[in-house]
């Protein structure tokens, strides 16, 4: 055993022992705290015969209650402190730290201080910092991956420091499995070791091996709109999740997980990434796809009962809408009568009485307020309305309980009036909902008027809703969008209107745009700059996911010429191209390929969504016992079949991609074809096989030929 290894092993064992000792101590404390809380509750129950006989008794009783409340607060506080300590220990026991930087500071050049970095920080009862959190200021030095003069930011100040050494560790509980010293910036042996491992079914945290350029993104708290252009497998998704953990830690006084929204491409993806933050000791943020977000917003504003037309999936028309809104003549046709109450003509008249100088949203708000006022008047009038009073008389006991929460007890007229108003409010609650959910506006008529002869999309409609109601989510402080290349400029415009206070992190890869009309990130940046946001575009070129062979193949299909794709050194098996005469022969080839065993996860990815069912059925017919699942997340021992749209953002050890025949792709433009192939092939970590019926697309043959050179 080398001396360093022995020394580091000894230190690790000591840290491990300290952690287990602290765990035992805090568990005991927790138990005692719980026992005391139970005892106090008992005491509280005994004292519940509170003495309120005289003024002095009352004061004594209130003082006792106050003291008890303080004690409860104290117990709750201790419980949460203890739970937090135990949570930190639990996170650290499997690997107390993964890195170390040895630093000397300018004011004490002769003193070298080692800082051990872990997935969370830990301070012992004796106030020793056993491990520093990877998100702490000092840990920034570790991720900078440079030796020599450096600096870091703490409490708004820049602190100069010289890094003498940087060490990475592989740890299993008390056992040090190995260490690496990085002498030069580019080499990261731990990263290479991590990348060679078999991949998990779910995305895993990259805390121990975050690279310098990834670290800069994770730690950027200044930029209002950060756009990351990263090639396939460059860690965009990993970075976005580490960034959330970072923000939750750095801004923990003001930002909670629910203040952050992560927009994901689909629900499989949401599930795929859902484990990472909990393993980092943080809660998942609000996660949704764009469609989920827009639908939820529509339901929040209009209720679930609103009947809407089928939305078009074609492009949106926000510019057209914006223009049409400036010229709109608001007539009775845009209002909807509320039966037995108010007609569309009355609503239009109410609108016409609002100040013409006000905005459309303000004028509609005014109509809404008027309706509320009318409702309140009707409720107030109920107190003296004979019909209501008679109805009150006729209520059964069950009805009384439902409406008032208890049987009716009216000893005097005032109480009777109150009950009458309560009854009327109950009777009119449907009307109150109608007012609040804009049931008095005829939404299809609005769309028809503003977008004549045009099929509106959900984005169009939500845009209209936002314009007319001024609805937004001001509480969201960070909006992070993965797979940016699949958003239209108009959708991003809508998002910035919906989340006016949010700092933006937008990540994507133009090479993977699956929509024919993708704006390009420069245009996105221009649009954001036009909204007075400070924008920064950062490129990530290194691709960590796939073997060099796979990376070299998908790189052939890159369309963003200025974005280099740099494979991170690792070799694997060369990609395979299967050409079959017809569909049946292709299925046989696929079936044969599946019968060769390979470790890890396997996915059959179809370029077209419509191919999933026929291929699934044909494969089932050939291999009835094959553990094959459709459109689902992978589980080991099973092969999953899913369309490329669902496979976006995911990764599998082995990818079988089809159908890449000329016939199957005849309707696809050359650019889109390249993007489909780039995206599909880059889902593979280890091996990729392409299958074609009939002639193979020439582009593909050329790419395979280029590989041989
Ligand atoms: N610094 C790193 N250390 C270890 N693994 C990494 C690192 N960066 C990325 N990876 C791994 O590379 C793979 C790809 O990462 P990720 O899915 O985040 O990339 P991506 O840019 O979002 O990919 P895509 O756009 O192709 O979906 C993952 O397995 C991830 O764990």
PDB file of C-alpha atoms in Angstrom, residues 329-529:
ATOM      1  CA  UNK A 329     -64.491  45.406 -31.782  1.00  0.00           C
ATOM      2  CA  UNK A 330     -65.944  43.832 -28.644  1.00  0.00           C
ATOM      3  CA  UNK A 331     -69.582  43.038 -29.329  1.00  0.00           C
ATOM      4  CA  UNK A 332     -72.259  40.865 -27.708  1.00  0.00           C
ATOM      5  CA  UNK A 333     -71.131  37.997 -29.938  1.00  0.00           C
ATOM      6  CA  UNK A 334     -68.032  37.600 -27.763  1.00  0.00           C
ATOM      7  CA  UNK A 335     -70.061  37.239 -24.557  1.00  0.00           C
ATOM      8  CA  UNK A 336     -72.021  34.284 -23.383  1.00  0.00           C
ATOM      9  CA  UNK A 337     -75.354  34.547 -21.569  1.00  0.00           C
ATOM     10  CA  UNK A 338     -75.466  33.040 -18.114  1.00  0.00           C
ATOM     11  CA  UNK A 339     -78.925  31.364 -18.094  1.00  0.00           C
ATOM     12  CA  UNK A 340     -81.567  32.850 -15.760  1.00  0.00           C
ATOM     13  CA  UNK A 341     -79.305  35.733 -14.956  1.00  0.00           C
ATOM     14  CA  UNK A 342     -77.552  37.853 -17.487  1.00  0.00           C
ATOM     15  CA  UNK A 343     -77.657  37.995 -21.289  1.00  0.00           C
ATOM     16  CA  UNK A 344     -74.791  38.492 -23.721  1.00  0.00           C
ATOM     17  CA  UNK A 345     -76.290  41.864 -24.679  1.00  0.00           C
ATOM     18  CA  UNK A 346     -76.305  42.998 -21.041  1.00  0.00           C
ATOM     19  CA  UNK A 347     -72.697  41.868 -20.683  1.00  0.00           C
ATOM     20  CA  UNK A 348     -71.710  43.792 -23.801  1.00  0.00           C
ATOM     21  CA  UNK A 349     -73.503  46.853 -22.411  1.00  0.00           C
ATOM     22  CA  UNK A 350     -71.627  46.474 -19.152  1.00  0.00           C
ATOM     23  CA  UNK A 351     -68.387  46.312 -21.166  1.00  0.00           C
ATOM     24  CA  UNK A 352     -69.358  49.398 -23.142  1.00  0.00           C
ATOM     25  CA  UNK A 353     -69.770  51.359 -19.881  1.00  0.00           C
ATOM     26  CA  UNK A 354     -66.125  50.749 -18.906  1.00  0.00           C
ATOM     27  CA  UNK A 355     -63.616  53.517 -19.765  1.00  0.00           C
ATOM     28  CA  UNK A 356     -62.497  53.287 -23.396  1.00  0.00           C
ATOM     29  CA  UNK A 357     -59.001  54.375 -22.390  1.00  0.00           C
ATOM     30  CA  UNK A 358     -58.526  51.266 -20.273  1.00  0.00           C
ATOM     31  CA  UNK A 359     -56.887  48.118 -21.693  1.00  0.00           C
ATOM     32  CA  UNK A 360     -58.964  45.183 -22.871  1.00  0.00           C
ATOM     33  CA  UNK A 361     -57.900  43.177 -19.810  1.00  0.00           C
ATOM     34  CA  UNK A 362     -58.850  46.016 -17.455  1.00  0.00           C
ATOM     35  CA  UNK A 363     -62.229  46.465 -19.129  1.00  0.00           C
ATOM     36  CA  UNK A 364     -63.011  42.753 -18.857  1.00  0.00           C
ATOM     37  CA  UNK A 365     -61.900  42.794 -15.217  1.00  0.00           C
ATOM     38  CA  UNK A 366     -64.364  45.602 -14.698  1.00  0.00           C
ATOM     39  CA  UNK A 367     -67.202  43.536 -16.217  1.00  0.00           C
ATOM     40  CA  UNK A 368     -66.219  40.690 -13.914  1.00  0.00           C
ATOM     41  CA  UNK A 369     -66.269  42.987 -10.882  1.00  0.00           C
ATOM     42  CA  UNK A 370     -69.704  44.218 -11.873  1.00  0.00           C
ATOM     43  CA  UNK A 371     -71.018  40.672 -12.027  1.00  0.00           C
ATOM     44  CA  UNK A 372     -69.559  39.989  -8.579  1.00  0.00           C
ATOM     45  CA  UNK A 373     -71.168  43.124  -7.230  1.00  0.00           C
ATOM     46  CA  UNK A 374     -74.551  42.053  -8.625  1.00  0.00           C
ATOM     47  CA  UNK A 375     -74.153  38.650  -7.043  1.00  0.00           C
ATOM     48  CA  UNK A 376     -73.315  40.160  -3.651  1.00  0.00           C
ATOM     49  CA  UNK A 377     -76.349  42.433  -3.906  1.00  0.00           C
ATOM     50  CA  UNK A 378     -78.575  39.468  -4.569  1.00  0.00           C
ATOM     51  CA  UNK A 379     -77.106  37.660  -1.579  1.00  0.00           C
ATOM     52  CA  UNK A 380     -77.613  40.683   0.683  1.00  0.00           C
ATOM     53  CA  UNK A 381     -81.206  41.061  -0.509  1.00  0.00           C
ATOM     54  CA  UNK A 382     -81.912  37.466   0.517  1.00  0.00           C
ATOM     55  CA  UNK A 383     -82.143  38.515   4.170  1.00  0.00           C
ATOM     56  CA  UNK A 384     -85.548  40.033   3.532  1.00  0.00           C
ATOM     57  CA  UNK A 385     -86.675  37.843   0.656  1.00  0.00           C
ATOM     58  CA  UNK A 386     -89.760  35.806   1.662  1.00  0.00           C
ATOM     59  CA  UNK A 387     -88.937  33.026  -0.815  1.00  0.00           C
ATOM     60  CA  UNK A 388     -85.507  32.511   0.725  1.00  0.00           C
ATOM     61  CA  UNK A 389     -86.902  32.630   4.251  1.00  0.00           C
ATOM     62  CA  UNK A 390     -89.514  30.025   3.318  1.00  0.00           C
ATOM     63  CA  UNK A 391     -86.835  27.838   1.737  1.00  0.00           C
ATOM     64  CA  UNK A 392     -84.853  28.184   4.956  1.00  0.00           C
ATOM     65  CA  UNK A 393     -87.862  26.940   6.910  1.00  0.00           C
ATOM     66  CA  UNK A 394     -88.216  23.903   4.660  1.00  0.00           C
ATOM     67  CA  UNK A 395     -84.623  22.690   4.898  1.00  0.00           C
ATOM     68  CA  UNK A 396     -84.231  19.131   6.151  1.00  0.00           C
ATOM     69  CA  UNK A 397     -81.695  18.463   8.921  1.00  0.00           C
ATOM     70  CA  UNK A 398     -79.340  16.857   6.405  1.00  0.00           C
ATOM     71  CA  UNK A 399     -79.541  19.924   4.141  1.00  0.00           C
ATOM     72  CA  UNK A 400     -78.891  22.229   7.116  1.00  0.00           C
ATOM     73  CA  UNK A 401     -75.778  20.225   7.973  1.00  0.00           C
ATOM     74  CA  UNK A 402     -74.545  20.377   4.390  1.00  0.00           C
ATOM     75  CA  UNK A 403     -75.120  24.087   3.999  1.00  0.00           C
ATOM     76  CA  UNK A 404     -74.246  25.432   7.457  1.00  0.00           C
ATOM     77  CA  UNK A 405     -72.088  22.619   8.814  1.00  0.00           C
ATOM     78  CA  UNK A 406     -74.533  22.265  11.720  1.00  0.00           C
ATOM     79  CA  UNK A 407     -78.281  22.343  12.396  1.00  0.00           C
ATOM     80  CA  UNK A 408     -79.924  25.716  12.117  1.00  0.00           C
ATOM     81  CA  UNK A 409     -80.029  27.677  15.416  1.00  0.00           C
ATOM     82  CA  UNK A 410     -81.616  31.039  14.915  1.00  0.00           C
ATOM     83  CA  UNK A 411     -82.673  32.771  18.126  1.00  0.00           C
ATOM     84  CA  UNK A 412     -83.214  36.194  16.708  1.00  0.00           C
ATOM     85  CA  UNK A 413     -83.870  38.024  13.457  1.00  0.00           C
ATOM     86  CA  UNK A 414     -80.230  38.962  12.866  1.00  0.00           C
ATOM     87  CA  UNK A 415     -79.212  35.335  12.987  1.00  0.00           C
ATOM     88  CA  UNK A 416     -82.089  34.405  10.711  1.00  0.00           C
ATOM     89  CA  UNK A 417     -80.934  36.994   8.173  1.00  0.00           C
ATOM     90  CA  UNK A 418     -77.418  35.663   8.340  1.00  0.00           C
ATOM     91  CA  UNK A 419     -78.690  32.145   7.650  1.00  0.00           C
ATOM     92  CA  UNK A 420     -80.787  33.431   4.734  1.00  0.00           C
ATOM     93  CA  UNK A 421     -77.727  35.100   3.182  1.00  0.00           C
ATOM     94  CA  UNK A 422     -75.693  31.957   3.757  1.00  0.00           C
ATOM     95  CA  UNK A 423     -78.395  29.873   2.058  1.00  0.00           C
ATOM     96  CA  UNK A 424     -78.539  32.238  -0.898  1.00  0.00           C
ATOM     97  CA  UNK A 425     -74.737  32.193  -1.249  1.00  0.00           C
ATOM     98  CA  UNK A 426     -74.936  28.408  -1.270  1.00  0.00           C
ATOM     99  CA  UNK A 427     -77.666  28.461  -3.932  1.00  0.00           C
ATOM    100  CA  UNK A 428     -75.650  30.853  -6.072  1.00  0.00           C
ATOM    101  CA  UNK A 429     -72.240  29.219  -5.726  1.00  0.00           C
ATOM    102  CA  UNK A 430     -72.425  27.918  -9.281  1.00  0.00           C
ATOM    103  CA  UNK A 431     -72.895  31.497 -10.446  1.00  0.00           C
ATOM    104  CA  UNK A 432     -69.840  32.632  -8.442  1.00  0.00           C
ATOM    105  CA  UNK A 433     -67.808  29.915 -10.163  1.00  0.00           C
ATOM    106  CA  UNK A 434     -69.095  31.035 -13.551  1.00  0.00           C
ATOM    107  CA  UNK A 435     -67.971  34.587 -12.853  1.00  0.00           C
ATOM    108  CA  UNK A 436     -64.551  33.512 -11.653  1.00  0.00           C
ATOM    109  CA  UNK A 437     -63.934  31.097 -14.536  1.00  0.00           C
ATOM    110  CA  UNK A 438     -64.977  33.481 -17.299  1.00  0.00           C
ATOM    111  CA  UNK A 439     -67.977  31.372 -18.317  1.00  0.00           C
ATOM    112  CA  UNK A 440     -69.483  34.694 -19.503  1.00  0.00           C
ATOM    113  CA  UNK A 441     -66.975  34.925 -22.357  1.00  0.00           C
ATOM    114  CA  UNK A 442     -67.563  32.895 -25.489  1.00  0.00           C
ATOM    115  CA  UNK A 443     -64.041  31.574 -26.088  1.00  0.00           C
ATOM    116  CA  UNK A 444     -64.643  29.851 -29.428  1.00  0.00           C
ATOM    117  CA  UNK A 445     -66.199  33.112 -30.650  1.00  0.00           C
ATOM    118  CA  UNK A 446     -63.083  35.066 -29.588  1.00  0.00           C
ATOM    119  CA  UNK A 447     -60.840  32.661 -31.480  1.00  0.00           C
ATOM    120  CA  UNK A 448     -63.101  32.771 -34.495  1.00  0.00           C
ATOM    121  CA  UNK A 449     -63.129  36.557 -34.482  1.00  0.00           C
ATOM    122  CA  UNK A 450     -59.382  36.941 -33.939  1.00  0.00           C
ATOM    123  CA  UNK A 451     -58.163  34.074 -36.113  1.00  0.00           C
ATOM    124  CA  UNK A 452     -60.794  33.695 -38.835  1.00  0.00           C
ATOM    125  CA  UNK A 453     -60.426  30.536 -40.930  1.00  0.00           C
ATOM    126  CA  UNK A 454     -57.446  29.465 -38.864  1.00  0.00           C
ATOM    127  CA  UNK A 455     -57.273  26.447 -36.580  1.00  0.00           C
ATOM    128  CA  UNK A 456     -56.030  27.748 -33.232  1.00  0.00           C
ATOM    129  CA  UNK A 457     -53.445  25.897 -31.158  1.00  0.00           C
ATOM    130  CA  UNK A 458     -53.430  25.534 -27.395  1.00  0.00           C
ATOM    131  CA  UNK A 459     -50.537  28.011 -27.371  1.00  0.00           C
ATOM    132  CA  UNK A 460     -52.743  30.532 -29.214  1.00  0.00           C
ATOM    133  CA  UNK A 461     -55.497  30.066 -26.698  1.00  0.00           C
ATOM    134  CA  UNK A 462     -53.303  30.334 -23.625  1.00  0.00           C
ATOM    135  CA  UNK A 463     -51.716  33.439 -25.119  1.00  0.00           C
ATOM    136  CA  UNK A 464     -55.190  34.917 -25.489  1.00  0.00           C
ATOM    137  CA  UNK A 465     -56.023  33.954 -21.913  1.00  0.00           C
ATOM    138  CA  UNK A 466     -52.876  35.617 -20.646  1.00  0.00           C
ATOM    139  CA  UNK A 467     -53.619  38.775 -22.619  1.00  0.00           C
ATOM    140  CA  UNK A 468     -57.210  38.982 -21.435  1.00  0.00           C
ATOM    141  CA  UNK A 469     -56.720  38.026 -17.806  1.00  0.00           C
ATOM    142  CA  UNK A 470     -53.148  39.168 -17.122  1.00  0.00           C
ATOM    143  CA  UNK A 471     -52.574  35.800 -15.517  1.00  0.00           C
ATOM    144  CA  UNK A 472     -48.970  34.820 -14.735  1.00  0.00           C
ATOM    145  CA  UNK A 473     -46.860  32.797 -12.294  1.00  0.00           C
ATOM    146  CA  UNK A 474     -44.828  35.543 -10.584  1.00  0.00           C
ATOM    147  CA  UNK A 475     -43.748  33.162  -7.815  1.00  0.00           C
ATOM    148  CA  UNK A 476     -41.601  31.096 -10.186  1.00  0.00           C
ATOM    149  CA  UNK A 477     -38.018  32.298  -9.762  1.00  0.00           C
ATOM    150  CA  UNK A 478     -36.267  29.909 -12.127  1.00  0.00           C
ATOM    151  CA  UNK A 479     -37.559  28.454 -15.355  1.00  0.00           C
ATOM    152  CA  UNK A 480     -35.429  25.737 -16.904  1.00  0.00           C
ATOM    153  CA  UNK A 481     -36.282  24.387 -20.342  1.00  0.00           C
ATOM    154  CA  UNK A 482     -34.695  21.198 -21.633  1.00  0.00           C
ATOM    155  CA  UNK A 483     -34.759  20.338 -25.352  1.00  0.00           C
ATOM    156  CA  UNK A 484     -35.031  23.997 -26.319  1.00  0.00           C
ATOM    157  CA  UNK A 485     -34.672  23.139 -30.027  1.00  0.00           C
ATOM    158  CA  UNK A 486     -38.230  21.788 -30.047  1.00  0.00           C
ATOM    159  CA  UNK A 487     -39.798  25.089 -28.974  1.00  0.00           C
ATOM    160  CA  UNK A 488     -41.145  27.670 -31.364  1.00  0.00           C
ATOM    161  CA  UNK A 489     -40.236  31.305 -30.779  1.00  0.00           C
ATOM    162  CA  UNK A 490     -43.873  31.983 -30.024  1.00  0.00           C
ATOM    163  CA  UNK A 491     -43.987  29.350 -27.321  1.00  0.00           C
ATOM    164  CA  UNK A 492     -40.941  30.910 -25.703  1.00  0.00           C
ATOM    165  CA  UNK A 493     -42.619  34.296 -25.945  1.00  0.00           C
ATOM    166  CA  UNK A 494     -45.606  32.888 -24.131  1.00  0.00           C
ATOM    167  CA  UNK A 495     -43.358  31.383 -21.465  1.00  0.00           C
ATOM    168  CA  UNK A 496     -41.650  34.685 -20.758  1.00  0.00           C
ATOM    169  CA  UNK A 497     -45.067  36.308 -20.371  1.00  0.00           C
ATOM    170  CA  UNK A 498     -46.237  33.528 -18.050  1.00  0.00           C
ATOM    171  CA  UNK A 499     -43.093  33.628 -15.898  1.00  0.00           C
ATOM    172  CA  UNK A 500     -42.199  37.327 -15.753  1.00  0.00           C
ATOM    173  CA  UNK A 501     -39.945  37.021 -12.699  1.00  0.00           C
ATOM    174  CA  UNK A 502     -38.083  33.883 -13.703  1.00  0.00           C
ATOM    175  CA  UNK A 503     -34.410  33.625 -14.484  1.00  0.00           C
ATOM    176  CA  UNK A 504     -34.152  31.441 -17.585  1.00  0.00           C
ATOM    177  CA  UNK A 505     -31.926  28.462 -18.328  1.00  0.00           C
ATOM    178  CA  UNK A 506     -32.620  27.122 -21.804  1.00  0.00           C
ATOM    179  CA  UNK A 507     -30.799  24.022 -22.972  1.00  0.00           C
ATOM    180  CA  UNK A 508     -30.854  22.260 -26.286  1.00  0.00           C
ATOM    181  CA  UNK A 509     -29.160  21.001 -29.393  1.00  0.00           C
ATOM    182  CA  UNK A 510     -30.145  22.327 -32.817  1.00  0.00           C
ATOM    183  CA  UNK A 511     -28.913  19.038 -34.287  1.00  0.00           C
ATOM    184  CA  UNK A 512     -31.759  17.288 -32.496  1.00  0.00           C
ATOM    185  CA  UNK A 513     -34.655  19.517 -33.600  1.00  0.00           C
ATOM    186  CA  UNK A 514     -37.465  17.188 -34.592  1.00  0.00           C
ATOM    187  CA  UNK A 515     -39.794  19.939 -35.782  1.00  0.00           C
ATOM    188  CA  UNK A 516     -39.262  21.182 -39.291  1.00  0.00           C
ATOM    189  CA  UNK A 517     -39.508  24.799 -38.151  1.00  0.00           C
ATOM    190  CA  UNK A 518     -37.067  25.296 -35.342  1.00  0.00           C
ATOM    191  CA  UNK A 519     -36.000  28.902 -34.837  1.00  0.00           C
ATOM    192  CA  UNK A 520     -32.288  28.417 -34.059  1.00  0.00           C
ATOM    193  CA  UNK A 521     -30.752  29.613 -30.823  1.00  0.00           C
ATOM    194  CA  UNK A 522     -29.459  32.916 -32.185  1.00  0.00           C
ATOM    195  CA  UNK A 523     -33.027  33.937 -32.904  1.00  0.00           C
ATOM    196  CA  UNK A 524     -34.084  32.832 -29.422  1.00  0.00           C
ATOM    197  CA  UNK A 525     -31.277  34.974 -27.992  1.00  0.00           C
ATOM    198  CA  UNK A 526     -32.361  37.958 -30.108  1.00  0.00           C
ATOM    199  CA  UNK A 527     -35.937  37.632 -28.968  1.00  0.00           C
ATOM    200  CA  UNK A 528     -34.914  37.543 -25.312  1.00  0.00           C
ATOM    201  CA  UNK A 529     -32.532  40.469 -25.769  1.00  0.00           C
TER     202      UNK A 529
END
